[in-house]
Coordinates of C-alpha atoms and ligand atoms in Angstrom, one line a residue:
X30 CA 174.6 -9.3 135.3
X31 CA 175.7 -6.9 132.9
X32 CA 173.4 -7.9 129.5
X33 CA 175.4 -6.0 126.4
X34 CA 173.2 -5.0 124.0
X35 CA 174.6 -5.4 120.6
X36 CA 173.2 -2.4 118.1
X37 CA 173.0 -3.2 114.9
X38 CA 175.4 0.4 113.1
X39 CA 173.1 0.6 110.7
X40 CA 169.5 1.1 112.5
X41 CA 171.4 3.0 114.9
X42 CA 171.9 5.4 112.2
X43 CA 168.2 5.2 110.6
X44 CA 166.8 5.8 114.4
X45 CA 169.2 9.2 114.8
X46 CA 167.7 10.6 111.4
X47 CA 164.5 9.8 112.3
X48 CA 165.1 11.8 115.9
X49 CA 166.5 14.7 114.1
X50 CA 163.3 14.5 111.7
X51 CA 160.8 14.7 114.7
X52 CA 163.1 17.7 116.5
X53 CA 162.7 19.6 112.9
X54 CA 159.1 18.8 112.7
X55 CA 158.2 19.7 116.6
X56 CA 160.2 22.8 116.1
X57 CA 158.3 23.9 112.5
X58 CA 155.1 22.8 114.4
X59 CA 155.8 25.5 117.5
X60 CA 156.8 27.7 115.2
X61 CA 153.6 27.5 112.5
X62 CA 151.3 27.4 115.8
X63 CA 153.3 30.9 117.3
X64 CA 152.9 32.1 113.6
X65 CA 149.2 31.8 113.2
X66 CA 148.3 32.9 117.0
X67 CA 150.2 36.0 115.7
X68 CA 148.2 36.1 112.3
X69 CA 145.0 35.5 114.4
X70 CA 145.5 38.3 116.7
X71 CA 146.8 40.6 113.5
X72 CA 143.5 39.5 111.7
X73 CA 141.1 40.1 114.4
X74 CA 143.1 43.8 115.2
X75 CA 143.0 44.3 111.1
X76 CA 139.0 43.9 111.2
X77 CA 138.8 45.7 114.6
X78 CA 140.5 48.7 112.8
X79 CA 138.9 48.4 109.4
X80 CA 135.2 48.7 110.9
X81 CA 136.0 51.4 112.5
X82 CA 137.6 53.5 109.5
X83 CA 134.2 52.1 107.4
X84 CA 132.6 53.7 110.5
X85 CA 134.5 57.1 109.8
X86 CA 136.3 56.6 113.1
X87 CA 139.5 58.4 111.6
X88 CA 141.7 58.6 114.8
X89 CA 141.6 55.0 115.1
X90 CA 145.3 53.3 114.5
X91 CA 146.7 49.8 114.2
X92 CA 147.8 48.6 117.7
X93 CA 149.2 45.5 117.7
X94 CA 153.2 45.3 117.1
X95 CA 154.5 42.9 114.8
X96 CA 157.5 42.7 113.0
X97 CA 158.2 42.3 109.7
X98 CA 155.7 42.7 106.3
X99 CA 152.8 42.5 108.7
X100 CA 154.4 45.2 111.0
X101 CA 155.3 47.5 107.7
X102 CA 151.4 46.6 106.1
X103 CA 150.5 48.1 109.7
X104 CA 152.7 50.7 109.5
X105 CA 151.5 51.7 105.7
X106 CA 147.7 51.3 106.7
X107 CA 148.3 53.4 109.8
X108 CA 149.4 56.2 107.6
X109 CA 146.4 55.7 104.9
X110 CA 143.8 56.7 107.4
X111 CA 146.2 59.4 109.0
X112 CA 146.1 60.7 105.1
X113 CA 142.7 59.8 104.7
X114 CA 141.6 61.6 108.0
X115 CA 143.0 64.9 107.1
X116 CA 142.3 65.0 103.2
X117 CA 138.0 64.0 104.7
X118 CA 138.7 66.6 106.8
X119 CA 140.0 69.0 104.2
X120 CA 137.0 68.0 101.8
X121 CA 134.6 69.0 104.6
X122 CA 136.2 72.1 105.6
X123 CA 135.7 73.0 101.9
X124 CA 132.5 71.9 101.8
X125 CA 131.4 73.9 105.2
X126 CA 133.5 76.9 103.0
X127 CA 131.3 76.2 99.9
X128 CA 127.6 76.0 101.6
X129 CA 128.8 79.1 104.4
X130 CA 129.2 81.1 101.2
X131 CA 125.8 79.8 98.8
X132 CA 124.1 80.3 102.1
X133 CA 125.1 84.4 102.8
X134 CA 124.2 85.0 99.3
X135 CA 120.8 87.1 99.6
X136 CA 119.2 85.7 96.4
X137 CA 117.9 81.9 96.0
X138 CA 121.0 79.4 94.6
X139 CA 120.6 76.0 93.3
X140 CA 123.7 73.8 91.7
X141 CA 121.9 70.7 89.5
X142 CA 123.6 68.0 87.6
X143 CA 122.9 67.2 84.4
X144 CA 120.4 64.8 85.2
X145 CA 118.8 67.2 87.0
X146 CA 119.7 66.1 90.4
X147 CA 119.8 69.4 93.2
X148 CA 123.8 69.2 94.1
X149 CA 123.7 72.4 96.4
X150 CA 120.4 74.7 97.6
X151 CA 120.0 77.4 99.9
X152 CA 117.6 78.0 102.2
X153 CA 116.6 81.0 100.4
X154 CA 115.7 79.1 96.9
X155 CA 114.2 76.5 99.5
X156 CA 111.4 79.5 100.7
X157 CA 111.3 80.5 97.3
X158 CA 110.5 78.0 95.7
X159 CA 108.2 76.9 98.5
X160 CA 109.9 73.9 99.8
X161 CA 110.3 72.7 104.0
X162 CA 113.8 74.5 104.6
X163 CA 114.6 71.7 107.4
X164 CA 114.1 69.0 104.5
X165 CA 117.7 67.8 103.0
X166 CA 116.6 68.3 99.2
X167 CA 120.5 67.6 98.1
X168 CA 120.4 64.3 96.0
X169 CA 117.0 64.3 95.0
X170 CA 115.6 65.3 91.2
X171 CA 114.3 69.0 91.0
X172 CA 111.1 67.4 89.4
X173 CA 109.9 66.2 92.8
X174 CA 110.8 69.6 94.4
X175 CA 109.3 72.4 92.3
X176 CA 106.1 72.7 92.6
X177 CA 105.0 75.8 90.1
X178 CA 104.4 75.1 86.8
X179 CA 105.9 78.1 85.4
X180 CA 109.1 77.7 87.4
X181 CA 109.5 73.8 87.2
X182 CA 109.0 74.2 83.0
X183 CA 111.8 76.9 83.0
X184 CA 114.3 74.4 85.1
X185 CA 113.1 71.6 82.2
X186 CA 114.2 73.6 79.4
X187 CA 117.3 75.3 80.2
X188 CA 119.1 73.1 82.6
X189 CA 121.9 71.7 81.2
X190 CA 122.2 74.4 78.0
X191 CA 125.4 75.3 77.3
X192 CA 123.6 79.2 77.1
X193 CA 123.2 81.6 79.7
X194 CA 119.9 82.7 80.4
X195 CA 117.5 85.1 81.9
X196 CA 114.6 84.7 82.1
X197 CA 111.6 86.6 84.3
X198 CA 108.6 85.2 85.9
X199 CA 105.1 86.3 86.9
X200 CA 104.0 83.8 89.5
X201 CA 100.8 83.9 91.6
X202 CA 100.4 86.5 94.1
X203 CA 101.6 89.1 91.9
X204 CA 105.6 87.2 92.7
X205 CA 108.3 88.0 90.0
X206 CA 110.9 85.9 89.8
X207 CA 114.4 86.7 87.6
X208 CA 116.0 83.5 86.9
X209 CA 119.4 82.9 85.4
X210 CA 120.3 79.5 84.9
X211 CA 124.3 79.3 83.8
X212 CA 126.0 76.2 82.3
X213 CA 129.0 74.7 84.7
X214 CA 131.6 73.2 82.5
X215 CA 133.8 70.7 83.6
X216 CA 137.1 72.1 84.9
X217 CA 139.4 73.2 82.0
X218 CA 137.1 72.0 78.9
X219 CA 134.7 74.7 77.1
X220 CA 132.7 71.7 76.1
X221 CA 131.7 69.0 78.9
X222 CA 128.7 70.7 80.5
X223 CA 128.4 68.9 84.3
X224 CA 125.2 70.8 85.4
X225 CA 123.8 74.0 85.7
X226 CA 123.8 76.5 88.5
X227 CA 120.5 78.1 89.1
X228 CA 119.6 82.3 90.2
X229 CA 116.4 82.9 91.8
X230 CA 116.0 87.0 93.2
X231 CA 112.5 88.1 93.6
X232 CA 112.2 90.8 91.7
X233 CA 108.3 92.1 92.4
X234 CA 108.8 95.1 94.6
X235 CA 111.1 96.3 92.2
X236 CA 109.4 95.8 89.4
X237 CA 106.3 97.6 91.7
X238 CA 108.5 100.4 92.1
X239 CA 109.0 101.0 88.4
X240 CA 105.8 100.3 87.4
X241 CA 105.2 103.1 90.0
X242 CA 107.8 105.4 88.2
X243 CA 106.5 104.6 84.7
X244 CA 102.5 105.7 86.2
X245 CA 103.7 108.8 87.8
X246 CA 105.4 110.0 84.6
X247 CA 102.1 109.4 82.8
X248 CA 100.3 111.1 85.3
X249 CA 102.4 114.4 86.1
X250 CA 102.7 114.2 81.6
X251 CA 98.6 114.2 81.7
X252 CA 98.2 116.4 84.9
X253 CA 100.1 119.3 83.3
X254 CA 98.5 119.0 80.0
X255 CA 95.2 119.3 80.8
X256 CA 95.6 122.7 82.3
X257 CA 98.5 123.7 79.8
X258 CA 96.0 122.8 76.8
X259 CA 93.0 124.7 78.6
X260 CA 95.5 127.8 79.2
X261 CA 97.1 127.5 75.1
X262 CA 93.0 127.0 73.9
X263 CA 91.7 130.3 75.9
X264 CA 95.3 132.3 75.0
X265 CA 94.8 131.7 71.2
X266 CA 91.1 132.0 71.0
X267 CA 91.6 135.4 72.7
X268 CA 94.6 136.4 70.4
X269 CA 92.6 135.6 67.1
X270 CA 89.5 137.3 68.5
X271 CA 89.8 141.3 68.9
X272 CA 86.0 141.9 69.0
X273 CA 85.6 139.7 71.9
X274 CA 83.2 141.1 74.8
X275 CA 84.5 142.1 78.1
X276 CA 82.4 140.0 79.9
X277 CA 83.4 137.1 77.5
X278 CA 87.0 138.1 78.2
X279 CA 87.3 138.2 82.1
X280 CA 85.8 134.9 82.1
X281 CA 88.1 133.6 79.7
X282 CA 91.3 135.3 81.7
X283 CA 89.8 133.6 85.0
X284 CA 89.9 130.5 83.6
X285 CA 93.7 131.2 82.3
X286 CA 94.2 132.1 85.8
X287 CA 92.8 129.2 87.5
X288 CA 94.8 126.8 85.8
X289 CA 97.5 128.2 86.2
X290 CA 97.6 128.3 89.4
X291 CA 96.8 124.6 89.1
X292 CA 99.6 124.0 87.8
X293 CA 101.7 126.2 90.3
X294 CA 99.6 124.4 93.0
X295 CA 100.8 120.8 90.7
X296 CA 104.7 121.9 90.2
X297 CA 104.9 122.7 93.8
X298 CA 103.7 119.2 95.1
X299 CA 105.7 117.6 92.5
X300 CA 108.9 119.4 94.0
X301 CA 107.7 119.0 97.4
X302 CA 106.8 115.3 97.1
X303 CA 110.4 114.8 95.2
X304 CA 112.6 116.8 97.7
X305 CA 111.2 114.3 100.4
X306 CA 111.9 111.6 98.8
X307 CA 115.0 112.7 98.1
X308 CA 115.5 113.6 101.9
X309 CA 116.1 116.8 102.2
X310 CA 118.6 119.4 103.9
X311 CA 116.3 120.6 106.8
X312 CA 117.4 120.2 110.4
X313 CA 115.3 118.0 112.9
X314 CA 114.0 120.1 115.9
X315 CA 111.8 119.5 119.2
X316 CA 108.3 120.7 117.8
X317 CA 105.4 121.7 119.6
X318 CA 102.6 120.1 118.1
X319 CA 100.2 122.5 119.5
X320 CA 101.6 125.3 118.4
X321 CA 102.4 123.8 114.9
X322 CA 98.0 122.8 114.5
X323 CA 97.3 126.8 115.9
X324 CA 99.4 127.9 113.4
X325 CA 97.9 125.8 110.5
X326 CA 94.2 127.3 112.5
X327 CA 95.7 130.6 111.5
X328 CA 95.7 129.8 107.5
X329 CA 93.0 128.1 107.3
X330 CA 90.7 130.3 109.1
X331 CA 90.0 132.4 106.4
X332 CA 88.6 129.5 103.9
X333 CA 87.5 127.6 106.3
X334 CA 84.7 130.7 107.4
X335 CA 84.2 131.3 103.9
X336 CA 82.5 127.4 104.2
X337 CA 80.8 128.2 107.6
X338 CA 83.2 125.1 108.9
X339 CA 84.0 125.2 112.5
X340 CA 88.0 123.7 113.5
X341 CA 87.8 122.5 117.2
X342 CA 90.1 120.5 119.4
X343 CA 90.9 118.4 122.0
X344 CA 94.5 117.9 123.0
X345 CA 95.1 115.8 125.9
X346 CA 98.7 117.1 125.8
X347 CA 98.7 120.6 124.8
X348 CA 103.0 120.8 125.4
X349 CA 103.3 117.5 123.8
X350 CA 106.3 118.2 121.9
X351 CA 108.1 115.4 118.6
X352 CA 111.8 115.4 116.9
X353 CA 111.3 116.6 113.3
X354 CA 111.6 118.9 110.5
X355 CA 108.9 121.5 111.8
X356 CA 107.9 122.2 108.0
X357 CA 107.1 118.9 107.3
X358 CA 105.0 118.5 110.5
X359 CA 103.2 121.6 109.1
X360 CA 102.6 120.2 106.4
X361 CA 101.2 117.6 107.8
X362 CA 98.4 119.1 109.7
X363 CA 97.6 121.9 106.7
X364 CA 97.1 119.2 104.5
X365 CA 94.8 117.3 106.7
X366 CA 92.7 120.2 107.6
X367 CA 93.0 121.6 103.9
X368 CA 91.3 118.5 102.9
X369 CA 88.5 118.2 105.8
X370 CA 87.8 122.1 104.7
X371 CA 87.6 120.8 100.7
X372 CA 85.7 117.4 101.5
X373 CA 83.5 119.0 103.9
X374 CA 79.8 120.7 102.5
X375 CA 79.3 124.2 104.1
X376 CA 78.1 124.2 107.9
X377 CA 80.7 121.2 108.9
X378 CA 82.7 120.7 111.3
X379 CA 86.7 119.8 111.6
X380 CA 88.1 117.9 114.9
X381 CA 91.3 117.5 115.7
X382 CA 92.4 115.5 118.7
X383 CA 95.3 114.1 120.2
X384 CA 95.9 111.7 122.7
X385 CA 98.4 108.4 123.4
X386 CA 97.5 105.2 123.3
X387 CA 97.4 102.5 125.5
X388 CA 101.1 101.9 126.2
X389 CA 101.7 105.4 126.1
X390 CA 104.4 104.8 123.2
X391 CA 102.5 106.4 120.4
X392 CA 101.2 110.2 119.9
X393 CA 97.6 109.6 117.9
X394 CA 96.4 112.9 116.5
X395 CA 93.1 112.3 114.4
X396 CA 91.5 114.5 112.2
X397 CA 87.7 114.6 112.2
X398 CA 85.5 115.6 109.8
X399 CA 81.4 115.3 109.1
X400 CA 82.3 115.6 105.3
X401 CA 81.4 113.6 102.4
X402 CA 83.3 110.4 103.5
X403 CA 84.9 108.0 101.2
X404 CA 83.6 104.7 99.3
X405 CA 84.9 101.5 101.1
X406 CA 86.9 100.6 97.8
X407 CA 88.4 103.9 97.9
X408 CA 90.0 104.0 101.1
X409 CA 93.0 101.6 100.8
X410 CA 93.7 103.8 97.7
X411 CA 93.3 107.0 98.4
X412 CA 97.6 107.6 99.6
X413 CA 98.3 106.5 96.4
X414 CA 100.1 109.5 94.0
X415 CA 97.3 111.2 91.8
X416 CA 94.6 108.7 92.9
X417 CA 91.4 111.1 93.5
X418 CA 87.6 109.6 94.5
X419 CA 86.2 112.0 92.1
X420 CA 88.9 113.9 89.4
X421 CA 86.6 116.2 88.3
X422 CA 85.2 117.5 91.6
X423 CA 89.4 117.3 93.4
X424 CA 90.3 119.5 90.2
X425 CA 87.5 121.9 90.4
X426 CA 88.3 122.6 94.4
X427 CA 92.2 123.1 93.4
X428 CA 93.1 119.1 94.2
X429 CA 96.1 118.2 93.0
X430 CA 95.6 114.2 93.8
X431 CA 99.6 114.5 96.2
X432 CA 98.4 116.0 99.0
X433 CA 97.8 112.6 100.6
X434 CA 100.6 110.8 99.5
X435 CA 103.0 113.8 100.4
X436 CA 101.4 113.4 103.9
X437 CA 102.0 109.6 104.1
X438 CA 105.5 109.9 103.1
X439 CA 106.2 113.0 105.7
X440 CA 104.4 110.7 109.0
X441 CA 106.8 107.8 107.5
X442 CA 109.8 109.8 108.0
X443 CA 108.7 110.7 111.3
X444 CA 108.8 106.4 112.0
X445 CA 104.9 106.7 111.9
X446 CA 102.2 105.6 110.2
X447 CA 99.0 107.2 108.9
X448 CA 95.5 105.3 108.3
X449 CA 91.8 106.4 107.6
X450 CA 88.3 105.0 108.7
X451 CA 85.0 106.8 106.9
X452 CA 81.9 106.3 106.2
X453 CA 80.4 107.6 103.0
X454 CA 78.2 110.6 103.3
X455 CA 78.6 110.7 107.3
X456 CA 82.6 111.9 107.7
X457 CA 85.9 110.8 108.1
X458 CA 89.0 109.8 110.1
X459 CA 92.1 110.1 109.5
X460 CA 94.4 109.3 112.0
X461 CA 98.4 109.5 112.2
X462 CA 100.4 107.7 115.0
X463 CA 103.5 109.1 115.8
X464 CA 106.7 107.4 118.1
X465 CA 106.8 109.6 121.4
X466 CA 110.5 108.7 121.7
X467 CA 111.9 109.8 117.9
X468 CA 115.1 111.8 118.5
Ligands
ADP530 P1 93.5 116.1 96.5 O1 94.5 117.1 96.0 O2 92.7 115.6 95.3 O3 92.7 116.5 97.6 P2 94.7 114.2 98.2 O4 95.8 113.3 98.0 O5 94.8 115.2 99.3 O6 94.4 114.9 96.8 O7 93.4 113.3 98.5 C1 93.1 112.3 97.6 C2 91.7 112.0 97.5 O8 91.2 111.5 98.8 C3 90.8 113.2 97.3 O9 90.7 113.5 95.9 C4 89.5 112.9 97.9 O10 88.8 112.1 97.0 C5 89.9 112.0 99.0 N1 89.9 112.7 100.3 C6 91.0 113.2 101.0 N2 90.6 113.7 102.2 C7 89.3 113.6 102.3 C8 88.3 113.9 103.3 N3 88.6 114.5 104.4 N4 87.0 113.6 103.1 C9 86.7 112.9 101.9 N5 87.5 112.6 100.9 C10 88.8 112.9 101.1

């Protein structure tokens, strides 16, 4: 039995609407739910990616495909941190440029900001300014880093002037320091001062070495007078006196004579002591150093036996043979012996012996003597130009105060080194070591 149904038109109509309102709905519904899985996954990527850039992980890129705006916001963030990661890594190629170059410079460099914070330092300012080279001092306020006084009150009141300035420093331990601080301006204006960049060059041995000029002027100015006055004095005296006796006379032309052959004897050293330093033309040759100390025998012989002083030797290597300018080397041993003969009362005795030492690298000639000797506080002095124990007593035997520091300066430029030991009233030792291999 066939049962017909009878549908009212009009809620057959309301129940088709209402069919096509739940197909809509289900169909937004699967398509908000694929939407926000997609947003999901893009999110979590997004914050995947974005740590890492925060981490400076530049390779890193943006995975996930999507299309549309989230595709292109990919896209566009992709090619930030491919922009990103090559103007960082521009940035620290110039920076690696910037601190290669503050870093070869030979003097001490600091760059401070205008608060006084240390933007750049080298490890040369670092040892200058007596700070752990290993510690990063960049960032941090020059106050906590500089430890002198007289340095750290410099930084305080010229950092940050719009002057430059020099300014030189005696420190402890006899240190000088030339600073120049110099105003940095920002870019392109003359007026906006961003910092100051700081100089340090230790200056001390070269203000040594000047001091050292300015002394031996004063001394080779007084050394010549005094015998130039003495020779003027005696020359005029004789001159306005006709009636003087002979006796009177010959003294008075022996003491012209002596000094001037003190000053010969001066202007000679002077020269000699100058042409070294100025290295001189003379060619190196093999030298036998026995040969060279006979010799020197020879020409002292006569003053020493005038003294009743004895010259013996012991040479362990009597063919023992150095590179060098043969006068020089002469030089070398007259000097030494000149001075055992001077320093030495009559009835001495000079030794001089050579032998190696215990590597066999070094030739060690001494020179012996059971002389005078010389005062403790003397004998770290006594190579220095002009510097005589006792003036008068040097002067009266012909000293001209170089003879030891023309000696020091000749061993040097053999690569060697010279050094004394004495005891006052018993002798002394002077002893040069000499490289066996100097070519
Ligand atoms: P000088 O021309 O006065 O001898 P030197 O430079 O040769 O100058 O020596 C410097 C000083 O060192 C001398 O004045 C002397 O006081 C001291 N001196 C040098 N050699 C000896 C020595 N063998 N014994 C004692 N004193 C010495």
């Amino acid at each position: 039995k066939v049962e017909v149904i009878y549908m009212n038109p009009n809620l057959q109509q309301v129940s088709s609407v209402y069919f096509f309102v739940m197909l809509i709905t289900l169909g937004l519904a699967i398509l908000l739910i694929r939407y926000t899985v997609t947003l999901r996954r893009y999110l979590k990527e997004f914050t995947r990616v974005s740590k890492k850039v925060s981490n400076k992980e530049f390779h890193t890129r943006f995975n996930t495909y999507v299309k549309g705006e989230l595709g292109e916001l990919s896209k566009n963030f992709n090619y930030m941190i491919q922009i990103m990661d090559s103007t960082i890594e521009e940035v620290e190629y110039k920076h690696l440029q910037l601190t290669s170059i503050v870093k070869s410079v030979s003097h001490g460099i600091l760059a401070i900001d205008i608060k006084g914070k240390i933007l750049l330092i080298n490890d040369i300012a670092k040892e200058m300014l007596k700070c752990d080279i290993e510690t990063n001092l960049e960032g941090i306020n020059f106050k906590f880093v500089v430890g002198d006084k007289k340095i750290l009150e410099t930084f305080q009141k010229y950092v940050g002037s719009t002057q430059n300035e020099v300014i030189e420093l005696n420190l402890k331990d006899n240190l000088v320091y030339r600073i120049k601080i110099d105003p940095v301006y920002l870019q392109d204006s003359k007026h906006a001062i961003i910092g100051s960049i700081i100089n340090i060059e230790d200056i001390t041995e070269l203000v040594k070495l000047e001091n050292m000029r300015k002394d031996f002027v004063a001394n080779v100015s007084h050394e010549l007078k005094t015998p130039l006055t003495s020779i003027t004095g005696f020359v005029e005296t004789l001159k306005i006196n006709d009636d003087i006796d002979k006796n009177t006379r010959n003294h008075f032309l022996d003491i012209i004579e002596k000094e001037s052959n003190r000053l010969k004897g001066l202007i000679e050293d002077i020269l000699l002591l100058s042409s070294i330093e100025n290295g001189q033309d003379l060619s190196y040759e093999k030298v036998k150093l026995f040969d060279v100390f006979k010799e020197v025998c020879e020409i002292t012989e006569y003053i020493a036996s005038s003294k009743n002083i004895t010259i013996s030797y012991n040479f362990e290597d009597e063919d023992v043979c150095i590179y060098g300018f043969r006068d020089n080397i002469k030089q070398i041993f007259l000097n030494l012996i000149d001075n055992g003969i001077k320093y030495t009362p009559k009835d001495g005795h000079i030794e001089v012996v050579q032998h190696y030492d215990e590597n066999r690298q070094n030739i060690i000639l001494e020179f012996k003597d059971n002389g005078i000797g010389i005062p403790k506080e003397s004998l770290n002095r006594i190579f220095e130009r002009f510097y005589r124990v006792d003036k008068a007593r040097s002067r009266d035997i012909g000293g001209t105060g170089l003879g030891l520091a023309i000696t020091k300066h000749m061993v040097k430029s053999l690569g060697g080194n010279i050094t004394v030991e004495s005891i006052l009233g018993i002798g002394s030792d002077f002893i040069v070591t000499i490289p066996v291999d100097i070519k």
